[in-house]
mmCIF file with all atom_site columns, C-alpha atoms in Angstrom:
data_model
loop_
_atom_site.group_PDB
_atom_site.id
_atom_site.type_symbol
_atom_site.label_atom_id
_atom_site.label_alt_id
_atom_site.label_comp_id
_atom_site.label_asym_id
_atom_site.label_entity_id
_atom_site.label_seq_id
_atom_site.pdbx_PDB_ins_code
_atom_site.Cartn_x
_atom_site.Cartn_y
_atom_site.Cartn_z
_atom_site.occupancy
_atom_site.B_iso_or_equiv
_atom_site.pdbx_formal_charge
_atom_site.auth_seq_id
_atom_site.auth_comp_id
_atom_site.auth_asym_id
_atom_site.auth_atom_id
_atom_site.pdbx_PDB_model_num
ATOM 1   C CA . MET F 1 1   ? 133.005 82.762  118.461 1.00 0.00 ? 6   MET F CA 1
ATOM 2   C CA . THR F 1 2   ? 132.464 84.783  115.083 1.00 0.00 ? 7   THR F CA 1
ATOM 3   C CA . THR F 1 3   ? 129.027 84.331  113.194 1.00 0.00 ? 8   THR F CA 1
ATOM 4   C CA . THR F 1 4   ? 128.592 84.519  109.703 1.00 0.00 ? 9   THR F CA 1
ATOM 5   C CA . PRO F 1 5   ? 126.717 87.147  108.462 1.00 0.00 ? 10  PRO F CA 1
ATOM 6   C CA . THR F 1 6   ? 123.164 86.248  106.846 1.00 0.00 ? 11  THR F CA 1
ATOM 7   C CA . LEU F 1 7   ? 122.680 87.496  103.364 1.00 0.00 ? 12  LEU F CA 1
ATOM 8   C CA . LEU F 1 8   ? 119.504 89.739  103.617 1.00 0.00 ? 13  LEU F CA 1
ATOM 9   C CA . THR F 1 9   ? 116.765 90.005  100.383 1.00 0.00 ? 14  THR F CA 1
ATOM 10  C CA . ILE F 1 10  ? 115.309 92.960  99.255  1.00 0.00 ? 15  ILE F CA 1
ATOM 11  C CA . GLU F 1 11  ? 112.092 93.701  98.263  1.00 0.00 ? 16  GLU F CA 1
ATOM 12  C CA . PRO F 1 12  ? 109.617 96.501  97.023  1.00 0.00 ? 17  PRO F CA 1
ATOM 13  C CA . LEU F 1 13  ? 108.157 98.540  99.100  1.00 0.00 ? 18  LEU F CA 1
ATOM 14  C CA . THR F 1 14  ? 104.004 97.948  99.403  1.00 0.00 ? 19  THR F CA 1
ATOM 15  C CA . ARG F 1 15  ? 100.936 98.278  100.962 1.00 0.00 ? 20  ARG F CA 1
ATOM 16  C CA . GLU F 1 16  ? 100.710 94.239  101.481 1.00 0.00 ? 21  GLU F CA 1
ATOM 17  C CA . ALA F 1 17  ? 104.225 93.665  102.517 1.00 0.00 ? 22  ALA F CA 1
ATOM 18  C CA . PHE F 1 18  ? 104.418 96.231  104.711 1.00 0.00 ? 23  PHE F CA 1
ATOM 19  C CA . ALA F 1 19  ? 100.753 96.242  106.893 1.00 0.00 ? 24  ALA F CA 1
ATOM 20  C CA . PRO F 1 20  ? 102.114 93.798  109.278 1.00 0.00 ? 25  PRO F CA 1
ATOM 21  C CA . PHE F 1 21  ? 104.795 96.996  110.001 1.00 0.00 ? 26  PHE F CA 1
ATOM 22  C CA . GLY F 1 22  ? 102.569 99.777  109.475 1.00 0.00 ? 27  GLY F CA 1
ATOM 23  C CA . ASP F 1 23  ? 101.031 101.810 107.012 1.00 0.00 ? 28  ASP F CA 1
ATOM 24  C CA . VAL F 1 24  ? 102.662 103.087 103.393 1.00 0.00 ? 29  VAL F CA 1
ATOM 25  C CA . ILE F 1 25  ? 102.782 106.885 102.539 1.00 0.00 ? 30  ILE F CA 1
ATOM 26  C CA . GLN F 1 26  ? 101.861 107.460 99.048  1.00 0.00 ? 31  GLN F CA 1
ATOM 27  C CA . ALA F 1 27  ? 99.568  109.590 97.146  1.00 0.00 ? 32  ALA F CA 1
ATOM 28  C CA . ASP F 1 28  ? 98.695  106.630 94.222  1.00 0.00 ? 33  ASP F CA 1
ATOM 29  C CA . ASP F 1 29  ? 94.976  105.247 93.354  1.00 0.00 ? 34  ASP F CA 1
ATOM 30  C CA . ALA F 1 30  ? 95.044  102.897 96.022  1.00 0.00 ? 35  ALA F CA 1
ATOM 31  C CA . ALA F 1 31  ? 94.906  105.685 98.806  1.00 0.00 ? 36  ALA F CA 1
ATOM 32  C CA . ASN F 1 32  ? 91.632  107.284 99.539  1.00 0.00 ? 37  ASN F CA 1
ATOM 33  C CA . HIS F 1 33  ? 91.697  110.721 97.534  1.00 0.00 ? 38  HIS F CA 1
ATOM 34  C CA . PHE F 1 34  ? 89.413  113.216 96.406  1.00 0.00 ? 39  PHE F CA 1
ATOM 35  C CA . THR F 1 35  ? 89.628  116.677 95.197  1.00 0.00 ? 40  THR F CA 1
ATOM 36  C CA . ILE F 1 36  ? 89.433  120.241 97.113  1.00 0.00 ? 41  ILE F CA 1
ATOM 37  C CA . ASN F 1 37  ? 90.227  124.036 96.693  1.00 0.00 ? 42  ASN F CA 1
ATOM 38  C CA . GLU F 1 38  ? 87.726  124.217 93.851  1.00 0.00 ? 43  GLU F CA 1
ATOM 39  C CA . GLY F 1 39  ? 89.314  121.262 91.833  1.00 0.00 ? 44  GLY F CA 1
ATOM 40  C CA . ASN F 1 40  ? 92.699  122.728 92.162  1.00 0.00 ? 45  ASN F CA 1
ATOM 41  C CA . THR F 1 41  ? 94.332  119.918 94.627  1.00 0.00 ? 46  THR F CA 1
ATOM 42  C CA . GLU F 1 42  ? 93.889  116.291 95.084  1.00 0.00 ? 47  GLU F CA 1
ATOM 43  C CA . ARG F 1 43  ? 93.848  115.220 98.897  1.00 0.00 ? 48  ARG F CA 1
ATOM 44  C CA . TYR F 1 44  ? 95.471  111.593 99.731  1.00 0.00 ? 49  TYR F CA 1
ATOM 45  C CA . HIS F 1 45  ? 93.239  111.351 103.089 1.00 0.00 ? 50  HIS F CA 1
ATOM 46  C CA . ASP F 1 46  ? 94.271  109.528 105.981 1.00 0.00 ? 51  ASP F CA 1
ATOM 47  C CA . LEU F 1 47  ? 97.244  107.669 104.830 1.00 0.00 ? 52  LEU F CA 1
ATOM 48  C CA . ALA F 1 48  ? 98.694  106.859 107.902 1.00 0.00 ? 53  ALA F CA 1
ATOM 49  C CA . ARG F 1 49  ? 97.500  105.681 111.728 1.00 0.00 ? 54  ARG F CA 1
ATOM 50  C CA . ILE F 1 50  ? 99.705  108.719 113.622 1.00 0.00 ? 55  ILE F CA 1
ATOM 51  C CA . ASP F 1 51  ? 99.520  106.865 116.762 1.00 0.00 ? 56  ASP F CA 1
ATOM 52  C CA . PRO F 1 52  ? 101.075 109.514 119.803 1.00 0.00 ? 57  PRO F CA 1
ATOM 53  C CA . GLY F 1 53  ? 100.649 107.157 122.341 1.00 0.00 ? 58  GLY F CA 1
ATOM 54  C CA . GLU F 1 54  ? 98.892  107.774 125.945 1.00 0.00 ? 59  GLU F CA 1
ATOM 55  C CA . ASP F 1 55  ? 100.195 111.219 127.122 1.00 0.00 ? 60  ASP F CA 1
ATOM 56  C CA . GLY F 1 56  ? 101.471 112.125 124.286 1.00 0.00 ? 61  GLY F CA 1
ATOM 57  C CA . ARG F 1 57  ? 101.316 114.817 121.591 1.00 0.00 ? 62  ARG F CA 1
ATOM 58  C CA . ALA F 1 58  ? 102.510 114.303 117.730 1.00 0.00 ? 63  ALA F CA 1
ATOM 59  C CA . ILE F 1 59  ? 105.475 116.195 116.782 1.00 0.00 ? 64  ILE F CA 1
ATOM 60  C CA . VAL F 1 60  ? 106.944 117.352 113.185 1.00 0.00 ? 65  VAL F CA 1
ATOM 61  C CA . SER F 1 61  ? 110.966 117.360 112.534 1.00 0.00 ? 66  SER F CA 1
ATOM 62  C CA . ILE F 1 62  ? 113.152 116.489 109.716 1.00 0.00 ? 67  ILE F CA 1
ATOM 63  C CA . PHE F 1 63  ? 116.063 114.428 109.915 1.00 0.00 ? 68  PHE F CA 1
ATOM 64  C CA . ARG F 1 64  ? 119.235 114.915 107.496 1.00 0.00 ? 69  ARG F CA 1
ATOM 65  C CA . GLY F 1 65  ? 120.525 111.388 107.173 1.00 0.00 ? 70  GLY F CA 1
ATOM 66  C CA . LEU F 1 66  ? 124.048 110.472 105.903 1.00 0.00 ? 71  LEU F CA 1
ATOM 67  C CA . PRO F 1 67  ? 123.945 108.188 102.991 1.00 0.00 ? 72  PRO F CA 1
ATOM 68  C CA . ARG F 1 68  ? 124.510 104.459 103.631 1.00 0.00 ? 73  ARG F CA 1
ATOM 69  C CA . THR F 1 69  ? 127.294 102.486 101.949 1.00 0.00 ? 74  THR F CA 1
ATOM 70  C CA . LEU F 1 70  ? 125.801 99.172  100.737 1.00 0.00 ? 75  LEU F CA 1
ATOM 71  C CA . PRO F 1 71  ? 126.429 96.291  101.535 1.00 0.00 ? 76  PRO F CA 1
ATOM 72  C CA . PHE F 1 72  ? 125.443 97.274  105.325 1.00 0.00 ? 77  PHE F CA 1
ATOM 73  C CA . THR F 1 73  ? 125.424 95.314  108.017 1.00 0.00 ? 78  THR F CA 1
ATOM 74  C CA . VAL F 1 74  ? 122.804 95.308  110.516 1.00 0.00 ? 79  VAL F CA 1
ATOM 75  C CA . THR F 1 75  ? 123.913 94.487  113.704 1.00 0.00 ? 80  THR F CA 1
ATOM 76  C CA . MET F 1 76  ? 121.357 96.566  115.719 1.00 0.00 ? 81  MET F CA 1
ATOM 77  C CA . MET F 1 77  ? 117.182 97.785  116.215 1.00 0.00 ? 82  MET F CA 1
ATOM 78  C CA . GLU F 1 78  ? 114.993 99.873  117.605 1.00 0.00 ? 83  GLU F CA 1
ATOM 79  C CA . ARG F 1 79  ? 111.835 100.253 118.624 1.00 0.00 ? 84  ARG F CA 1
ATOM 80  C CA . HIS F 1 80  ? 109.032 102.598 120.136 1.00 0.00 ? 85  HIS F CA 1
ATOM 81  C CA . PRO F 1 81  ? 107.083 101.190 122.478 1.00 0.00 ? 86  PRO F CA 1
ATOM 82  C CA . LYS F 1 82  ? 104.827 103.907 123.086 1.00 0.00 ? 87  LYS F CA 1
ATOM 83  C CA . ALA F 1 83  ? 104.329 105.637 119.778 1.00 0.00 ? 88  ALA F CA 1
ATOM 84  C CA . SER F 1 84  ? 104.352 105.289 116.019 1.00 0.00 ? 89  SER F CA 1
ATOM 85  C CA . GLN F 1 85  ? 107.123 106.943 114.016 1.00 0.00 ? 90  GLN F CA 1
ATOM 86  C CA . ALA F 1 86  ? 106.676 107.739 110.424 1.00 0.00 ? 91  ALA F CA 1
ATOM 87  C CA . PHE F 1 87  ? 109.136 109.201 108.074 1.00 0.00 ? 92  PHE F CA 1
ATOM 88  C CA . ILE F 1 88  ? 108.758 110.754 104.849 1.00 0.00 ? 93  ILE F CA 1
ATOM 89  C CA . PRO F 1 89  ? 111.551 111.849 102.569 1.00 0.00 ? 94  PRO F CA 1
ATOM 90  C CA . LEU F 1 90  ? 111.590 115.277 101.129 1.00 0.00 ? 95  LEU F CA 1
ATOM 91  C CA . SER F 1 91  ? 115.097 114.674 98.630  1.00 0.00 ? 96  SER F CA 1
ATOM 92  C CA . GLY F 1 92  ? 113.326 112.276 96.278  1.00 0.00 ? 97  GLY F CA 1
ATOM 93  C CA . ARG F 1 93  ? 116.025 109.461 96.951  1.00 0.00 ? 98  ARG F CA 1
ATOM 94  C CA . PRO F 1 94  ? 115.351 106.073 97.410  1.00 0.00 ? 99  PRO F CA 1
ATOM 95  C CA . TYR F 1 95  ? 115.795 104.505 100.455 1.00 0.00 ? 100 TYR F CA 1
ATOM 96  C CA . LEU F 1 96  ? 115.738 101.373 102.641 1.00 0.00 ? 101 LEU F CA 1
ATOM 97  C CA . VAL F 1 97  ? 113.662 100.159 105.762 1.00 0.00 ? 102 VAL F CA 1
ATOM 98  C CA . VAL F 1 98  ? 114.188 96.917  107.597 1.00 0.00 ? 103 VAL F CA 1
ATOM 99  C CA . VAL F 1 99  ? 112.124 95.848  109.942 1.00 0.00 ? 104 VAL F CA 1
ATOM 100 C CA . ALA F 1 100 ? 110.691 92.725  112.259 1.00 0.00 ? 105 ALA F CA 1
ATOM 101 C CA . ASP F 1 101 ? 107.814 91.658  114.177 1.00 0.00 ? 106 ASP F CA 1
ATOM 102 C CA . PRO F 1 102 ? 107.203 93.377  117.128 1.00 0.00 ? 107 PRO F CA 1
ATOM 103 C CA . ALA F 1 103 ? 105.878 90.177  119.175 1.00 0.00 ? 108 ALA F CA 1
ATOM 104 C CA . SER F 1 104 ? 109.680 89.309  119.984 1.00 0.00 ? 109 SER F CA 1
ATOM 105 C CA . ARG F 1 105 ? 113.109 90.273  120.057 1.00 0.00 ? 110 ARG F CA 1
ATOM 106 C CA . PRO F 1 106 ? 114.421 90.658  116.491 1.00 0.00 ? 111 PRO F CA 1
ATOM 107 C CA . ALA F 1 107 ? 116.492 88.074  114.852 1.00 0.00 ? 112 ALA F CA 1
ATOM 108 C CA . VAL F 1 108 ? 118.255 88.049  111.704 1.00 0.00 ? 113 VAL F CA 1
ATOM 109 C CA . ALA F 1 109 ? 115.655 85.417  110.494 1.00 0.00 ? 114 ALA F CA 1
ATOM 110 C CA . ASP F 1 110 ? 113.069 87.800  111.344 1.00 0.00 ? 115 ASP F CA 1
ATOM 111 C CA . LEU F 1 111 ? 114.373 90.861  109.332 1.00 0.00 ? 116 LEU F CA 1
ATOM 112 C CA . ARG F 1 112 ? 112.482 92.004  106.377 1.00 0.00 ? 117 ARG F CA 1
ATOM 113 C CA . VAL F 1 113 ? 114.350 94.528  104.183 1.00 0.00 ? 118 VAL F CA 1
ATOM 114 C CA . PHE F 1 114 ? 112.478 96.877  101.505 1.00 0.00 ? 119 PHE F CA 1
ATOM 115 C CA . LEU F 1 115 ? 113.592 99.211  99.317  1.00 0.00 ? 120 LEU F CA 1
ATOM 116 C CA . CYS F 1 116 ? 111.420 102.351 99.182  1.00 0.00 ? 121 CYS F CA 1
ATOM 117 C CA . ARG F 1 117 ? 111.339 105.012 96.507  1.00 0.00 ? 122 ARG F CA 1
ATOM 118 C CA . GLY F 1 118 ? 111.712 108.384 97.081  1.00 0.00 ? 123 GLY F CA 1
ATOM 119 C CA . ASP F 1 119 ? 107.945 109.129 96.784  1.00 0.00 ? 124 ASP F CA 1
ATOM 120 C CA . GLN F 1 120 ? 107.022 106.627 99.252  1.00 0.00 ? 125 GLN F CA 1
ATOM 121 C CA . GLY F 1 121 ? 107.007 107.484 102.974 1.00 0.00 ? 126 GLY F CA 1
ATOM 122 C CA . VAL F 1 122 ? 106.288 104.723 106.244 1.00 0.00 ? 127 VAL F CA 1
ATOM 123 C CA . ASN F 1 123 ? 104.765 104.833 108.959 1.00 0.00 ? 128 ASN F CA 1
ATOM 124 C CA . TYR F 1 124 ? 106.490 102.588 111.918 1.00 0.00 ? 129 TYR F CA 1
ATOM 125 C CA . ALA F 1 125 ? 103.110 100.828 114.332 1.00 0.00 ? 130 ALA F CA 1
ATOM 126 C CA . ARG F 1 126 ? 103.847 100.794 117.398 1.00 0.00 ? 131 ARG F CA 1
ATOM 127 C CA . GLY F 1 127 ? 106.634 98.842  118.817 1.00 0.00 ? 132 GLY F CA 1
ATOM 128 C CA . VAL F 1 128 ? 107.925 97.653  115.258 1.00 0.00 ? 133 VAL F CA 1
ATOM 129 C CA . TRP F 1 129 ? 111.519 96.756  115.335 1.00 0.00 ? 134 TRP F CA 1
ATOM 130 C CA . HIS F 1 130 ? 113.387 99.151  112.851 1.00 0.00 ? 135 HIS F CA 1
ATOM 131 C CA . HIS F 1 131 ? 116.868 99.983  111.468 1.00 0.00 ? 136 HIS F CA 1
ATOM 132 C CA . PRO F 1 132 ? 117.786 103.949 112.146 1.00 0.00 ? 137 PRO F CA 1
ATOM 133 C CA . LEU F 1 133 ? 117.585 105.772 108.984 1.00 0.00 ? 138 LEU F CA 1
ATOM 134 C CA . LEU F 1 134 ? 119.271 104.072 106.196 1.00 0.00 ? 139 LEU F CA 1
ATOM 135 C CA . ALA F 1 135 ? 119.112 107.331 103.235 1.00 0.00 ? 140 ALA F CA 1
ATOM 136 C CA . LEU F 1 136 ? 120.937 106.007 100.003 1.00 0.00 ? 141 LEU F CA 1
ATOM 137 C CA . GLU F 1 137 ? 122.772 107.652 97.180  1.00 0.00 ? 142 GLU F CA 1
ATOM 138 C CA . ALA F 1 138 ? 123.823 111.086 98.930  1.00 0.00 ? 143 ALA F CA 1
ATOM 139 C CA . VAL F 1 139 ? 122.669 113.463 101.975 1.00 0.00 ? 144 VAL F CA 1
ATOM 140 C CA . SER F 1 140 ? 118.500 113.210 102.123 1.00 0.00 ? 145 SER F CA 1
ATOM 141 C CA . ASP F 1 141 ? 115.883 115.024 104.512 1.00 0.00 ? 146 ASP F CA 1
ATOM 142 C CA . PHE F 1 142 ? 113.336 112.973 105.747 1.00 0.00 ? 147 PHE F CA 1
ATOM 143 C CA . LEU F 1 143 ? 110.260 114.519 107.918 1.00 0.00 ? 148 LEU F CA 1
ATOM 144 C CA . ILE F 1 144 ? 109.354 112.415 110.752 1.00 0.00 ? 149 ILE F CA 1
ATOM 145 C CA . VAL F 1 145 ? 106.098 112.381 112.548 1.00 0.00 ? 150 VAL F CA 1
ATOM 146 C CA . ASP F 1 146 ? 106.514 110.983 116.179 1.00 0.00 ? 151 ASP F CA 1
ATOM 147 C CA . ARG F 1 147 ? 105.577 111.654 119.898 1.00 0.00 ? 152 ARG F CA 1
ATOM 148 C CA . SER F 1 148 ? 106.691 113.940 122.264 1.00 0.00 ? 153 SER F CA 1
ATOM 149 C CA . GLY F 1 149 ? 105.520 112.938 126.393 1.00 0.00 ? 154 GLY F CA 1
ATOM 150 C CA . PRO F 1 150 ? 106.751 111.287 129.418 1.00 0.00 ? 155 PRO F CA 1
ATOM 151 C CA . GLY F 1 151 ? 108.789 108.634 129.632 1.00 0.00 ? 156 GLY F CA 1
ATOM 152 C CA . GLU F 1 152 ? 111.447 106.576 127.485 1.00 0.00 ? 157 GLU F CA 1
ATOM 153 C CA . ASN F 1 153 ? 110.242 105.867 124.084 1.00 0.00 ? 158 ASN F CA 1
ATOM 154 C CA . CYS F 1 154 ? 113.447 103.970 122.583 1.00 0.00 ? 159 CYS F CA 1
ATOM 155 C CA . ASP F 1 155 ? 114.442 100.542 122.904 1.00 0.00 ? 160 ASP F CA 1
ATOM 156 C CA . VAL F 1 156 ? 117.527 99.437  121.336 1.00 0.00 ? 161 VAL F CA 1
ATOM 157 C CA . VAL F 1 157 ? 119.157 96.022  120.681 1.00 0.00 ? 162 VAL F CA 1
ATOM 158 C CA . PRO F 1 158 ? 122.058 94.565  119.400 1.00 0.00 ? 163 PRO F CA 1
ATOM 159 C CA . MET F 1 159 ? 121.054 91.830  116.936 1.00 0.00 ? 164 MET F CA 1
ATOM 160 C CA . ASP F 1 160 ? 122.620 88.167  118.155 1.00 0.00 ? 165 ASP F CA 1
ATOM 161 C CA . ALA F 1 161 ? 123.704 87.941  114.365 1.00 0.00 ? 166 ALA F CA 1
ATOM 162 C CA . PRO F 1 162 ? 124.462 90.522  112.222 1.00 0.00 ? 167 PRO F CA 1
ATOM 163 C CA . GLY F 1 163 ? 122.675 90.325  108.710 1.00 0.00 ? 168 GLY F CA 1
ATOM 164 C CA . VAL F 1 164 ? 124.245 91.980  105.250 1.00 0.00 ? 169 VAL F CA 1
ATOM 165 C CA . ILE F 1 165 ? 121.834 93.912  103.010 1.00 0.00 ? 170 ILE F CA 1
ATOM 166 C CA . PRO F 1 166 ? 123.666 93.651  99.207  1.00 0.00 ? 171 PRO F CA 1
ATOM 167 C CA . VAL F 1 167 ? 124.374 95.614  96.771  1.00 0.00 ? 172 VAL F CA 1
ATOM 168 C CA . THR F 1 168 ? 121.138 96.646  94.714  1.00 0.00 ? 173 THR F CA 1
ATOM 169 C CA . ASP F 1 169 ? 121.069 96.863  91.173  1.00 0.00 ? 174 ASP F CA 1
#
């Protein structure tokens, strides 16, 4: 049986909209910030709740993502049950984030798609379902803060029905 893909809606990334899934990492007036280094630097402080999980340690990596072509069909999702995972763009390009509630296996009706600016990062809370990296426009680098430690920390599931991310303007 072939299932007709569901057209997904793309919404802008905001702290409020993304809160059920984790943190938005962004230097703006809404963030706790203050001047340091004799007035030379503005520190945007504690922007994400990095959670390395029990027996884990936080590690820093760079992921280099090939650009995805829109429309794009979401056929799978993943989650990290032991720890959070932060993505901070280094290339200054927009990218997409697809997430779903960690409470149950993701269904196409549960998917939310966010368009992230090149100056916005995200931190997926522990167990949040998300699609792997969705770079746009060109090859893009991302600084990743996630977990190293014992045990499996990546669950991957196929979607029961596909969702399509449409071409953006």
